[in-house]
Structures are given as structure tokens and as C-alpha cells.
């Protein structure tokens, strides 16, 4: 068996590394021909409920690209049926929820999550992966705002109109929902850590829709509670959202280890603004549509900025698109490793 | 005839005013029952091509809400058929373009806009409105990046993947397209000003998808050319985009008068960051879903920040949603007028 590569964990905790670790959001999935072949037979739900298959999907890109971390293949919606929310992932649309949450009665009806019963397949996949992987396994959960947005809108949204309407017009219902989702996230994440996950990323993908004032009032309290409950679990905690530059300083207040940046927040500016935590990012995934010299130039600039201090993980600012050629991801990983190794050796 | 209310024009040019002027993006349209009644008979295209009807739609919210400016009812896609792009506005989707731009050949085929022939109905509507309105008439154009995104993607997009792919992979094609769209915008805007428009807003609605580095290289040059060509036309020029806080300092370099801010960029922070131009914004349109006390509280905070110096126009950070109750817009306008009048009188 190969030696365990702990570079990702070292970077996440701001320790010295020999090369910059890299993984890609959605590295497992849509852009891989082997995955698309599998999807002809099984839906996302079916794959997640077949631990051996799900482990194979999770491990595939790590082997192919030589990435420094694996991220468990599943959806942020995966635990929701466990609390009584019927979700269907529709191709070309995303998660669709037929009976959206509209009232306190709906919130009252949500159950508590019982991981061994409701997401046993997730825990089983984690256990299998820990026997197979030689890099750390990242698990994840959606964060309450983003989960709530699907539950209230009934699916993906452009404006989060109904979500914000509940926040502003029915704050008691809103906070009750945040409480229940906060409980769920804590239970779900702890179970994943107990099963063997070595890092956790919280996806608050759509939180950037809120301004700072609303974030602080309507969402930050539950995030404080979540991270306070998880900080002693002994694994690095990563926060990610898209277009959330204006909330990054608030994330820094939370008991978490790594702050995700998207491509609109240059790392050097984040450092200048006072972000001292480890950072993860931030190539625009659309750049992977470009010819190699453009990708290399942009990756190099990100590496040069990121390597200025310990605590940098290379990633994309958002997930890999289906159109991306896997060969480019492999080439990019090799470039990140080689370039950073040389630079860090000179330090 | 009533006296002409020039408050909006005075604020746009940073002159003293007696009250804060207000208008709302998409004030004419979807949220108004009279408009929805009309839409049962006519499509958006049909309304824009009936100048008397289009003028009525444009004027209706000004009369109902007592706003300080009218904005011409039309779509940013309206001039595109004039340069050879077939667009259909599909209900629930948005603009759909069956033959997207994919190559230099496609760009070469685009015509020059001949306003008197291609958008004569727009010019006619402007002339009619100038005989009817007692507030300034704002006209608008889409900006090249946002127009290009529809032309390349073939419709609305989440990631602007194909648009960025052309930018990165085919920069010659990209810049040729920017040039042609830049010419179109200049011609189109000048014709609208000649017909009687008293202010111009450029909608670069989706420009926030680019980071600052890409904006400066791929888009800013054409914006410089557009505003340099328009600056001597004698009307205030307004720039607007959604989620574009990270580009606002670049807008300040351009020959324009008013910078639009969305709700994620508080006015006091923009001033602190060095934005000295007049600003327009920035209530989250979703707040209009809230009960009145929430709306009032948030509007008051925006007014207090905006009135710190001359050059402030109240608006939303994005367009009015169909679900918004027109009575709330009326109440909000009255509040903005009353509150700001009292505060400004005390200065």
C-alpha cells in the first residue's frame, strides 16, 4: 500500500507543505466519461445508495488526476429525505421538492436525522473509502441557508425571493427552520466524521445572495452554533459559497479552518483585507474551457499568490462543468504539483 | 401642464436636491395588474412596436407611484434583430437565440444598426413620451458583455461557460464581437438621446461573472470607447450590473455619471472605498416581499447613507419581481420623498 499523502490536511491547518495540495469541487462526476457511462444505468440517488459503486466514483478522479484529496460523491440534498423532505434530482434542472416549506407547521413536521438509519449508505461508503484511499477523504454538508433555499423555493432559484420573504416576513418560522437544519447539519457531519471522514466542507453555495447585514442577523447565529459544535471533532472544517466575497470576513469569525474563495476575490486581496485563515481556491472553472497556455498562466498567478504564506489549497471557485476535458484536469494537477514543489523548495 | 420635475437629473449630476429622487428598475411591467391584462393581448415585442401602447406602459408606474423618472419599456434584446440576430423572448425562460454566435464568420455577418429603420418604434415612443411626461425619461441599452452572453449561450445562463470559452480561446473573435456590439450600443444610444431621452442606463447585468483581471482585459476597453463616445451628448450616463461590487472601482474610471450598486455593496462602504461619482441603489427587491416595517427600516438606512453627500438616486439593486404588490412601491416612493425632504431641509 502506498504511503498516506497528508499534504491537504497539513495545508488546511496552515502547516508547511512540499507542494500545494489540490482537489476540484465536483471532480467526481459529470465531466468523466466513465461516470457518464455509469449514469446510463443508475441515478445519483442510486449510486449514493450503492456504497461500493459510490466509493468507486469518489476514488476515480483521485486516481486519474493524482489529486491530494477525495470528496465523497453525493448531493447536498442527500440527507433531506431523512428529515421528511421528498427530493428528486431532475436532470437539467437540479433538486426539485414537490411540497415546499411554507409555514411553521411545515417546519414542525421535520424529523431529527438518525444517521445510522437515514444515511447509513453514506457512512458505509466512507468506511469503504478509508480502506482504499491514500489521500484524505473530505465529506460535506449543505449549510442551512442553502438547504432552506431549495426547501422553500421548491427547487433552484435565481433570486431566492420566497426564501427571503420567509426571512423578512416570518422570522420565527425562519429561525425555527435554521435551528432544525442546524441540528441536522451537526448530527450529519459528526456521523460522517465518526465513520472516518478526515475533513468537512460546508457548502453554503447561494449565501452570496444575502448582504452582510442580513447574513449577520438571519444566518450567522446558526453557523456559529454549527462550527462551535464541530470544532473539537479534530478534522479541518472548510466553508464555501459562490459570490460570497462580501461575507468572507464574517466566515473568519467562525470556528472553522479554511475559507473558500471564488475567482472574483483574488487571494492577495483577501490576505490584504485581513483573511488569516487557510484559503482554498480560486480558479474560475470556465477557464478550463481555454487552451492550456491560458489555464497555466492563470493557475500560476493563483499559486504565486497562494504560496505567499502557509495555508493554501488549490481548487476551483465552483464545481467542474460537464464540458471540461478530464485530460486538462490531469494536466493542471501535474502543473500545480510541479510548479509549487519547485517554488517551495527555493524558500 | 405640470412643472417639470428635474430632481433625478440634478441628483445624477451631483447637484443639491430637495428630496431624494426614486425610480425602480422594471417599474413598468410584470408586477402591475394593468400590464398583465395588456400582456394577454400583446407580447413584449408587440408592445414595444406599438409606440402609443408602449408609452402608456412606460408612463403608468410614474403616475401610480409618483416616481421621479420614467424608464422606457423595452428589452435589452430589442435592437438585436436590427444587426441580424433573431431573438425570441420566451415566457418563463427569457431571451432565446436559435443560432448562437460561435465563430468569426458569425461575427462578420452582423450588420450595423440603422436606428431609423431598425428601431424606429423605439424612437417614436420616446418622442411621444416627451410630450406626456413631467419627469425625465431614461432610455437604456444592454452592454456588450451581457448582450454577447445571450448571443453566445443562446439564452440565459448560470455560468457563462461558452461566453468565457470564446473570450479565453478565441480572443480575436471575442474582440471583434465587442467592437461590433460597441458600435451598436453607441449608435443605438445616440439615436435615443437625439429622439429625446434625458438619461441613459447601460445594463451590464451579468458582468459580475468576470473577475477584475478579465474585466479589465476583455471588456473594459469597449466600455471606455462607449462612454468616451457618449460623454458629450449632454445627458447623465448610468452603469448597472448585478453582483458587480468587485468591478465598481473600474466603473469609476469610465466617463459616466452614476454608478449602480446592488444590495450587497452598502453605500457607506462604497463611499469609504473611494466611489465619488453619484450612486444609484440599493434595496434588495426581495425586501419588497416583507411587511412594511421591514421595508421602511431598510429604506431608511439606505437613505441615511445615501444622503451623506449629493449624488444619490434611490433604486433597487435589481428589477421589481412579478410578485411585488404595487401598493408597496407607491408607499415606498412616498416614504422616500417625505423622509428625505425632511432630512434634507434640516441640513
XYZ file of C-alpha atoms in Angstrom, chain B:
347
model
C -49.302 71.002 -17.710
C -47.411 70.263 -14.518
C -43.989 71.725 -13.869
C -41.102 69.505 -14.942
C -39.553 67.632 -12.001
C -35.802 67.608 -12.636
C -34.791 66.106 -9.265
C -33.479 62.915 -10.844
C -31.262 64.823 -13.292
C -29.946 67.053 -10.523
C -29.041 64.077 -8.337
C -27.422 62.274 -11.273
C -25.097 65.232 -11.742
C -24.423 65.626 -8.003
C -26.390 68.853 -7.606
C -28.385 69.704 -4.485
C -31.956 68.371 -4.354
C -34.982 68.920 -2.112
C -35.816 65.244 -1.908
C -34.091 62.015 -2.927
C -35.313 61.012 -6.384
C -36.510 57.449 -6.901
C -37.311 55.081 -9.730
C -37.373 51.301 -9.831
C -35.776 49.005 -12.357
C -38.635 47.167 -14.112
C -41.124 49.568 -12.553
C -43.119 49.215 -15.780
C -44.298 45.707 -16.266
C -44.781 42.386 -14.628
C -45.894 43.469 -11.166
C -48.707 45.687 -12.472
C -52.184 44.205 -12.983
C -52.944 46.643 -15.821
C -49.812 45.447 -17.600
C -50.635 41.786 -17.081
C -54.051 42.468 -18.574
C -52.381 44.010 -21.639
C -49.960 41.071 -21.926
C -52.920 38.752 -22.506
C -53.276 40.500 -25.865
C -49.736 41.507 -26.809
C -46.226 40.128 -26.399
C -43.339 42.297 -25.197
C -42.210 42.699 -28.827
C -45.696 43.702 -29.912
C -45.976 46.284 -27.149
C -42.595 47.832 -27.992
C -43.650 48.083 -31.649
C -46.851 49.986 -30.764
C -45.463 53.381 -29.653
C -48.720 54.681 -28.141
C -49.174 51.491 -26.129
C -45.512 51.348 -25.157
C -45.639 54.958 -23.967
C -48.697 54.123 -21.868
C -46.882 51.167 -20.251
C -43.826 53.350 -19.581
C -45.831 56.189 -18.031
C -48.225 54.101 -15.928
C -45.917 53.417 -12.938
C -44.704 57.019 -12.879
C -48.275 58.198 -12.463
C -49.175 55.456 -9.995
C -46.117 55.649 -7.760
C -45.156 59.305 -8.272
C -41.605 58.298 -9.252
C -39.026 60.881 -10.308
C -38.080 59.249 -13.597
C -39.609 57.064 -16.270
C -37.677 54.246 -17.917
C -38.595 53.295 -21.437
C -40.352 49.932 -21.591
C -38.438 47.517 -23.818
C -35.885 44.740 -23.516
C -32.106 44.816 -23.789
C -32.610 42.428 -26.729
C -34.808 44.930 -28.628
C -32.110 46.222 -31.043
C -30.552 42.819 -31.822
C -32.791 41.849 -34.763
C -31.518 45.074 -36.368
C -27.995 43.649 -36.533
C -29.171 40.260 -37.749
C -29.760 38.317 -34.527
C -33.094 36.520 -34.265
C -34.327 36.712 -30.685
C -37.457 35.363 -29.138
C -38.476 36.347 -25.607
C -39.959 33.157 -24.168
C -42.210 33.382 -21.108
C -40.596 31.860 -18.032
C -37.227 31.487 -19.782
C -36.122 34.832 -21.163
C -34.471 35.695 -24.467
C -33.752 32.680 -26.663
C -31.488 32.876 -29.712
C -31.759 29.893 -32.036
C -28.493 30.472 -33.913
C -25.892 31.429 -31.319
C -22.661 33.163 -32.298
C -19.852 30.594 -32.381
C -17.243 31.871 -34.855
C -15.613 34.863 -36.525
C -17.829 34.151 -39.559
C -20.899 34.633 -37.351
C -19.491 37.924 -36.052
C -18.626 39.086 -39.593
C -22.248 38.551 -40.624
C -23.620 41.020 -38.051
C -24.907 44.252 -39.647
C -24.556 47.804 -38.438
C -27.613 49.160 -36.676
C -29.662 51.732 -38.624
C -31.855 53.189 -35.879
C -34.403 54.974 -38.134
C -35.075 51.668 -39.852
C -34.366 49.040 -37.175
C -35.668 50.671 -34.001
C -37.907 53.423 -35.392
C -40.631 52.309 -32.952
C -38.296 52.987 -30.002
C -37.545 56.495 -31.261
C -41.230 57.160 -31.887
C -42.137 56.041 -28.349
C -39.509 58.391 -26.925
C -40.974 61.319 -28.881
C -44.476 60.556 -27.656
C -43.332 60.234 -24.051
C -41.556 63.575 -24.134
C -44.897 65.242 -24.873
C -46.532 63.406 -21.953
C -44.028 63.133 -19.102
C -43.258 65.693 -16.423
C -40.271 63.692 -15.197
C -37.078 62.766 -17.087
C -37.158 59.840 -19.480
C -34.378 57.284 -19.064
C -33.546 55.062 -22.021
C -31.165 52.174 -21.923
C -29.057 49.669 -23.761
C -27.556 46.357 -22.825
C -23.761 46.500 -22.583
C -21.585 44.368 -24.869
C -20.655 41.602 -22.404
C -24.231 40.978 -21.319
C -25.581 41.120 -24.887
C -22.767 38.823 -26.043
C -23.580 36.341 -23.274
C -27.091 35.829 -24.674
C -25.816 35.751 -28.262
C -23.159 33.127 -27.469
C -25.040 30.982 -24.927
C -28.258 31.115 -26.960
C -30.235 32.241 -23.903
C -29.909 32.907 -20.178
C -27.018 31.121 -18.487
C -25.856 30.279 -14.987
C -22.130 30.089 -15.620
C -21.460 31.926 -18.904
C -19.318 28.985 -19.839
C -19.475 29.343 -23.621
C -19.077 33.099 -23.360
C -15.910 32.749 -21.326
C -14.713 29.916 -23.562
C -14.838 32.290 -26.550
C -13.105 35.021 -24.538
C -10.253 32.752 -23.497
C -9.941 30.501 -26.534
C -10.850 32.848 -29.399
C -9.843 36.324 -28.254
C -9.852 37.712 -31.825
C -13.443 36.626 -32.309
C -14.317 37.971 -28.874
C -12.826 41.410 -29.505
C -14.417 41.573 -32.957
C -17.776 40.885 -31.311
C -17.103 43.503 -28.616
C -16.243 46.004 -31.376
C -19.443 45.367 -33.293
C -21.580 45.475 -30.162
C -19.755 48.607 -29.016
C -20.625 50.285 -32.331
C -24.224 49.158 -31.967
C -24.535 50.476 -28.419
C -23.109 53.868 -29.384
C -25.381 54.226 -32.415
C -28.423 52.995 -30.522
C -27.877 55.233 -27.510
C -27.140 58.340 -29.600
C -30.351 57.792 -31.575
C -32.329 57.509 -28.327
C -30.763 60.708 -26.995
C -31.481 62.519 -30.284
C -35.084 61.362 -30.072
C -35.378 62.946 -26.634
C -34.099 60.600 -23.913
C -32.804 62.587 -20.967
C -30.594 59.937 -19.344
C -29.117 56.601 -20.365
C -28.560 53.477 -18.293
C -26.249 50.753 -19.554
C -27.236 47.328 -18.266
C -24.233 45.053 -17.951
C -26.416 42.807 -15.870
C -24.210 39.696 -15.829
C -20.751 41.299 -15.875
C -20.263 40.306 -12.228
C -19.434 36.801 -13.503
C -15.991 38.083 -14.521
C -13.220 38.853 -12.114
C -11.465 42.204 -12.232
C -8.487 40.959 -14.247
C -10.691 39.546 -17.017
C -12.969 42.600 -16.944
C -10.016 44.896 -17.468
C -8.633 42.883 -20.362
C -11.704 41.609 -22.189
C -14.431 44.179 -21.526
C -13.208 47.471 -20.115
C -11.692 48.706 -23.419
C -15.039 48.623 -25.218
C -16.735 50.283 -22.235
C -14.124 53.058 -22.344
C -14.847 53.593 -26.014
C -18.620 53.633 -25.487
C -18.561 56.169 -22.675
C -15.932 58.333 -24.405
C -18.271 58.489 -27.427
C -21.297 59.382 -25.290
C -19.867 61.785 -22.741
C -20.542 64.910 -24.831
C -24.155 64.027 -25.548
C -25.258 66.095 -22.573
C -27.247 63.501 -20.630
C -26.314 61.593 -17.453
C -24.944 58.099 -18.058
C -25.649 55.331 -15.530
C -23.899 51.966 -15.211
C -25.613 48.950 -13.689
C -24.722 45.306 -13.073
C -25.769 42.667 -10.542
C -23.173 41.296 -8.117
C -20.530 43.585 -9.593
C -19.174 45.142 -6.427
C -15.668 43.972 -7.321
C -15.817 45.965 -10.591
C -17.237 49.209 -9.231
C -13.869 50.945 -8.901
C -13.258 50.210 -12.591
C -16.597 51.770 -13.493
C -15.477 54.875 -11.691
C -12.641 55.227 -14.252
C -15.172 55.424 -17.085
C -16.688 58.645 -18.465
C -20.019 58.069 -16.776
C -22.039 59.884 -14.146
C -23.812 57.378 -11.932
C -22.673 54.039 -10.546
C -25.346 51.455 -9.735
C -24.873 49.460 -6.526
C -26.681 46.310 -5.574
C -27.748 45.427 -2.025
C -24.503 43.593 -1.312
C -22.486 46.791 -1.547
C -23.574 49.210 1.193
C -23.403 52.846 0.082
C -21.254 53.852 3.063
C -18.698 51.180 2.141
C -18.690 52.309 -1.486
C -18.003 55.883 -0.326
C -15.289 54.630 2.017
C -13.725 52.645 -0.838
C -13.446 55.863 -2.826
C -16.534 55.885 -5.054
C -17.020 59.632 -5.615
C -19.468 59.502 -8.523
C -23.214 59.713 -7.949
C -24.626 56.358 -6.816
C -27.922 54.627 -7.509
C -29.402 51.846 -5.397
C -29.670 49.667 -3.486
C -32.637 47.997 -1.818
C -32.800 44.222 -2.336
C -36.002 43.810 -4.391
C -36.831 40.761 -2.255
C -37.301 43.109 0.698
C -40.491 44.247 -1.040
C -41.904 40.833 -0.086
C -41.589 41.840 3.584
C -44.141 43.629 5.786
C -43.947 47.424 5.678
C -41.930 47.963 8.906
C -39.067 45.859 7.483
C -39.163 47.768 4.188
C -39.222 51.112 5.991
C -36.310 50.206 8.248
C -34.131 49.094 5.350
C -35.122 52.027 3.128
C -34.344 54.458 5.941
C -30.849 53.001 6.415
C -30.174 53.325 2.678
C -31.455 56.906 2.631
C -29.360 57.875 5.651
C -26.239 56.523 3.937
C -27.112 57.918 0.512
C -27.898 61.438 1.716
C -24.441 61.885 3.255
C -23.416 63.688 0.085
C -25.031 64.983 -3.118
C -25.453 62.468 -5.894
C -27.854 59.789 -4.690
C -30.741 58.149 -6.532
C -32.881 55.579 -4.732
C -33.493 52.385 -6.642
C -33.484 48.630 -6.209
C -30.368 46.524 -6.670
C -32.217 44.573 -9.387
C -35.608 44.649 -11.132
C -39.042 44.539 -9.463
C -40.300 40.937 -9.275
C -43.731 39.979 -10.642
C -44.896 39.040 -7.115
C -44.442 42.555 -5.711
C -47.588 44.406 -4.652
C -47.739 47.776 -6.483
C -49.232 49.344 -3.339
C -45.901 48.770 -1.594
C -43.990 50.556 -4.337
C -46.347 53.506 -4.005
C -45.920 53.548 -0.237
C -42.137 53.265 -0.585
C -41.927 56.184 -3.012
C -43.992 58.370 -0.670
C -41.791 57.382 2.261
C -38.564 58.150 0.354
C -39.899 61.548 -0.682
C -41.218 62.515 2.761
C -38.324 61.221 4.818
C -35.610 62.675 2.584
C -37.381 66.030 2.212
C -37.486 66.465 5.969
C -33.877 65.358 6.467
C -32.515 67.482 3.642
C -34.405 70.547 4.881
C -32.605 70.201 8.218
C -29.163 70.301 6.593
